[in-house]
Amino acid sequence: MAKLLRRLSIGPFSLVLDSPGESVSLDWGSILPGWQDVSKAPIEEAIVVRVTGTPGLDCEGSGNPASNLLMTVLGDEVVVRANGIRGHIVLDQGTTSADFELSSPAISLWAALRLSLTCATLRRPLLLLHASGVRLEGRVFIFLGPSGAGKTTVATALKGTGHTFSLDRVLVEQTNTGWIGHGTPLSDPEHLWCAEPAPIAGLFFLEQSDSISLRPLGLLEATRSVMTCLSTYPRHPAFDGHCLALATELCKSVPAFSLAFRRDDQFWPLILRPHGQGNQGGVST
Amino acid sequence: MTSIQLEVGYVPARGIAFREIEERFVIVHPGENRLLTLNETGSALWRCLDGRPLRAALDAVLKDFDVEAEALHRDVVAFLERMLAEGLIVEADQS
């Protein structure tokens, strides 16, 4: 009988890590700092990740094991193959079950978790973005860009302006009332994330610069930018189509900007100006 | 020697994800983590990749652009050869 470990809510999901093998020693806290049961609301979907083998637990930043990922989608089953990782994910109604074999110390259990989360978003209007977020006046400002772009700097250098929403990954969800963001604990060593969702105020693609400027993005450029910041693995048409359609819908509804900034928080007055909705024809500032 | 033939129809390969945004087509390249954004002419041609013979597709594109037929033909063949080689399109009877 599998031993149930701890569970955590991320957006509408409940992540459950489940170690069936006594020989596998897992330190979940080293993967998701702040790992704890924060689920108080009813859980819409459970993601159960079972792990066999000897996982490496400290591989974040030591390479992307999913960079040569192959996925095969067969109905509601997803087979994942990459160097040292082999996963089998089943999408049942209301539950995503994932079995992984991790044989290489260079493979992170975190990758298995993220893969499972990615697959779970496949059948829902959700995207996992490589982004940070700041919550201000009930809305979340989402900052996107590759590693080193300044996402963490923006999300932590608030100086009384707002509250950290998420440091490195944000789940965005299309709802009947518009797009909302969910903070996540992924890559959040200081446990600063916020579990409460919030409507999205805007998407801000970071560019480092000596000056501060805000340039509205048209729908095409915004959609392309979102696609480059997906923290998913769109290596299969089922993922490609899902992500591209959702990214387009997101950018139709939420204003998007290129934000050139210095590594300080002097840009806030600029982005707090009222903006229009969506990016059809651009938004003036 | 080109593998593109004017009397053959071409269609997007099965499962290729693409979307028209602001009159430009964005295509997710399968197997690679990259996006292709077609220019105006490429988008017009992609719109015509519905199985009709390539010659008819070229005629349709020519109506909308002020370009010489010979130059368009040359560019389209090069474009489609790349698309075919990368698995983004197939001959219509193979889809």
Short mmCIF file of N, CA, C and O in Angstrom, two decimals, chain A residues 218-221 223-225 227-228 232 234-235 237-238 240-241 244-245 248-249 252 279-282, chain B residues 14-38:
data_model
loop_
_atom_site.label_atom_id
_atom_site.label_comp_id
_atom_site.label_asym_id
_atom_site.label_seq_id
_atom_site.Cartn_x
_atom_site.Cartn_y
_atom_site.Cartn_z
N GLY A 218 1.21 44.46 -29.31
CA GLY A 218 0.05 44.02 -30.08
C GLY A 218 -0.22 42.55 -29.79
O GLY A 218 0.57 41.86 -29.14
N LEU A 219 -1.33 42.08 -30.30
CA LEU A 219 -1.75 40.71 -30.00
C LEU A 219 -0.74 39.68 -30.49
O LEU A 219 -0.42 38.73 -29.77
N LEU A 220 -0.21 39.88 -31.68
CA LEU A 220 0.74 38.91 -32.22
C LEU A 220 2.00 38.85 -31.37
O LEU A 220 2.45 37.77 -30.97
N GLU A 221 2.57 40.02 -31.09
CA GLU A 221 3.82 40.03 -30.32
C GLU A 221 3.59 39.53 -28.90
O GLU A 221 4.42 38.81 -28.33
N THR A 223 1.28 37.39 -27.90
CA THR A 223 1.08 35.93 -27.92
C THR A 223 2.40 35.20 -28.09
O THR A 223 2.68 34.21 -27.42
N ARG A 224 3.22 35.71 -29.01
CA ARG A 224 4.53 35.08 -29.21
C ARG A 224 5.35 35.13 -27.92
O ARG A 224 6.03 34.17 -27.56
N SER A 225 5.29 36.25 -27.24
CA SER A 225 6.07 36.39 -26.00
C SER A 225 5.57 35.43 -24.93
O SER A 225 6.38 34.83 -24.21
N MET A 227 4.18 32.58 -25.45
CA MET A 227 4.58 31.22 -25.84
C MET A 227 6.03 30.93 -25.47
O MET A 227 6.39 29.79 -25.20
N THR A 228 6.87 31.96 -25.49
CA THR A 228 8.27 31.74 -25.13
C THR A 228 8.46 31.65 -23.61
O THR A 228 9.54 31.27 -23.16
N THR A 232 5.82 24.96 -19.70
CA THR A 232 5.30 23.65 -20.05
C THR A 232 6.21 23.08 -21.13
O THR A 232 7.21 23.68 -21.49
N PRO A 234 5.66 22.08 -24.66
CA PRO A 234 4.80 21.89 -25.84
C PRO A 234 5.55 21.17 -26.95
O PRO A 234 5.86 21.74 -27.98
N ARG A 235 5.84 19.91 -26.72
CA ARG A 235 6.57 19.13 -27.72
C ARG A 235 5.64 18.16 -28.42
O ARG A 235 6.07 17.26 -29.08
N PRO A 237 1.69 17.95 -30.49
CA PRO A 237 0.62 18.78 -31.03
C PRO A 237 -0.52 19.02 -30.05
O PRO A 237 -1.11 20.11 -30.05
N ALA A 238 -0.81 18.04 -29.21
CA ALA A 238 -1.91 18.24 -28.26
C ALA A 238 -1.59 19.38 -27.31
O ALA A 238 -2.47 20.16 -26.93
N ASP A 240 0.79 21.76 -28.07
CA ASP A 240 0.99 22.95 -28.90
C ASP A 240 -0.30 23.70 -29.13
O ASP A 240 -0.39 24.91 -28.91
N GLY A 241 -1.31 22.97 -29.60
CA GLY A 241 -2.58 23.62 -29.93
C GLY A 241 -3.25 24.20 -28.70
O GLY A 241 -3.78 25.32 -28.74
N LEU A 244 -1.18 27.37 -27.60
CA LEU A 244 -1.28 28.49 -28.53
C LEU A 244 -2.66 29.14 -28.48
O LEU A 244 -2.79 30.37 -28.47
N ALA A 245 -3.69 28.31 -28.41
CA ALA A 245 -5.05 28.86 -28.34
C ALA A 245 -5.25 29.65 -27.05
O ALA A 245 -5.79 30.76 -27.05
N THR A 248 -3.30 32.98 -26.99
CA THR A 248 -3.98 34.01 -27.79
C THR A 248 -5.16 34.60 -27.02
O THR A 248 -5.35 35.82 -26.99
N GLU A 249 -5.93 33.74 -26.41
CA GLU A 249 -7.09 34.22 -25.64
C GLU A 249 -6.64 35.08 -24.46
O GLU A 249 -7.25 36.10 -24.16
N LYS A 252 -5.71 38.47 -25.71
CA LYS A 252 -6.87 39.27 -26.15
C LYS A 252 -7.53 39.95 -24.95
O LYS A 252 -8.15 40.99 -25.09
N ASN A 279 -5.15 43.25 -26.09
CA ASN A 279 -4.11 43.77 -26.96
C ASN A 279 -4.53 43.83 -28.41
O ASN A 279 -3.73 43.73 -29.31
N GLN A 280 -5.80 43.98 -28.62
CA GLN A 280 -6.26 44.07 -30.00
C GLN A 280 -6.11 45.52 -30.45
O GLN A 280 -6.85 46.40 -30.06
N GLY A 281 -5.07 45.78 -31.21
CA GLY A 281 -4.82 47.13 -31.66
C GLY A 281 -3.91 47.90 -30.73
O GLY A 281 -3.63 49.05 -30.96
N GLY A 282 -3.45 47.26 -29.68
CA GLY A 282 -2.51 47.91 -28.79
C GLY A 282 -3.20 48.72 -27.70
O GLY A 282 -4.38 49.00 -27.76
N ARG B 14 -0.79 16.81 -40.31
CA ARG B 14 -1.75 16.48 -39.27
C ARG B 14 -1.17 16.79 -37.88
O ARG B 14 -0.05 16.41 -37.56
N GLY B 15 -1.97 17.49 -37.10
CA GLY B 15 -1.57 17.77 -35.73
C GLY B 15 -0.72 19.01 -35.56
O GLY B 15 -0.42 19.39 -34.43
N ILE B 16 -0.32 19.64 -36.66
CA ILE B 16 0.48 20.86 -36.52
C ILE B 16 -0.40 21.96 -35.91
O ILE B 16 -1.51 22.21 -36.38
N ALA B 17 0.12 22.60 -34.88
CA ALA B 17 -0.65 23.66 -34.24
C ALA B 17 -0.30 25.00 -34.88
O ALA B 17 0.87 25.35 -34.98
N PHE B 18 -1.30 25.68 -35.36
CA PHE B 18 -1.08 27.01 -35.93
C PHE B 18 -2.30 27.86 -35.66
O PHE B 18 -3.38 27.36 -35.36
N ARG B 19 -2.11 29.17 -35.77
CA ARG B 19 -3.21 30.07 -35.47
C ARG B 19 -2.97 31.38 -36.21
O ARG B 19 -1.84 31.86 -36.28
N GLU B 20 -4.04 31.94 -36.74
CA GLU B 20 -3.93 33.23 -37.42
C GLU B 20 -4.17 34.34 -36.40
O GLU B 20 -5.21 34.38 -35.75
N ILE B 21 -3.18 35.19 -36.27
CA ILE B 21 -3.26 36.31 -35.33
C ILE B 21 -2.88 37.58 -36.09
O ILE B 21 -1.79 37.68 -36.64
N GLU B 22 -3.77 38.52 -36.11
CA GLU B 22 -3.54 39.78 -36.83
C GLU B 22 -3.08 39.51 -38.27
O GLU B 22 -2.11 40.10 -38.74
N GLU B 23 -3.75 38.60 -38.93
CA GLU B 23 -3.52 38.26 -40.34
C GLU B 23 -2.17 37.62 -40.59
O GLU B 23 -1.70 37.58 -41.73
N ARG B 24 -1.51 37.18 -39.54
CA ARG B 24 -0.25 36.44 -39.69
C ARG B 24 -0.40 35.08 -39.02
O ARG B 24 -1.03 34.97 -37.97
N PHE B 25 0.17 34.07 -39.64
CA PHE B 25 0.08 32.74 -39.05
C PHE B 25 1.28 32.47 -38.14
O PHE B 25 2.42 32.69 -38.53
N VAL B 26 0.97 31.99 -36.95
CA VAL B 26 1.98 31.53 -36.02
C VAL B 26 1.90 30.01 -35.99
O VAL B 26 0.81 29.44 -35.81
N ILE B 27 3.02 29.35 -36.18
CA ILE B 27 3.07 27.89 -36.23
C ILE B 27 4.02 27.40 -35.14
O ILE B 27 5.13 27.92 -35.00
N VAL B 28 3.56 26.43 -34.39
CA VAL B 28 4.45 25.82 -33.39
C VAL B 28 5.18 24.68 -34.09
O VAL B 28 4.56 23.74 -34.59
N HIS B 29 6.50 24.79 -34.12
CA HIS B 29 7.29 23.77 -34.81
C HIS B 29 7.28 22.49 -33.98
O HIS B 29 7.66 22.50 -32.81
N PRO B 30 6.85 21.39 -34.57
CA PRO B 30 6.78 20.15 -33.80
C PRO B 30 8.18 19.64 -33.47
O PRO B 30 9.09 19.71 -34.29
N GLY B 31 8.34 19.16 -32.29
CA GLY B 31 9.62 18.57 -31.90
C GLY B 31 10.67 19.59 -31.51
O GLY B 31 11.73 19.24 -31.02
N GLU B 32 10.38 20.85 -31.75
CA GLU B 32 11.32 21.89 -31.36
C GLU B 32 10.55 22.94 -30.58
O GLU B 32 9.40 23.19 -30.83
N ASN B 33 11.23 23.55 -29.69
CA ASN B 33 10.56 24.56 -28.88
C ASN B 33 10.71 25.93 -29.54
O ASN B 33 11.37 26.81 -29.02
N ARG B 34 10.12 26.06 -30.73
CA ARG B 34 10.23 27.35 -31.38
C ARG B 34 8.98 27.63 -32.19
O ARG B 34 8.26 26.73 -32.60
N LEU B 35 8.75 28.93 -32.37
CA LEU B 35 7.59 29.39 -33.11
C LEU B 35 8.03 29.94 -34.45
O LEU B 35 9.08 30.56 -34.56
N LEU B 36 7.23 29.73 -35.44
CA LEU B 36 7.45 30.37 -36.73
C LEU B 36 6.33 31.38 -36.94
O LEU B 36 5.16 31.06 -36.70
N THR B 37 6.68 32.56 -37.37
CA THR B 37 5.66 33.54 -37.72
C THR B 37 5.82 33.85 -39.21
O THR B 37 6.88 34.32 -39.64
N LEU B 38 4.81 33.57 -39.96
CA LEU B 38 4.89 33.77 -41.41
C LEU B 38 4.68 35.23 -41.74
O LEU B 38 3.92 35.94 -41.07
#
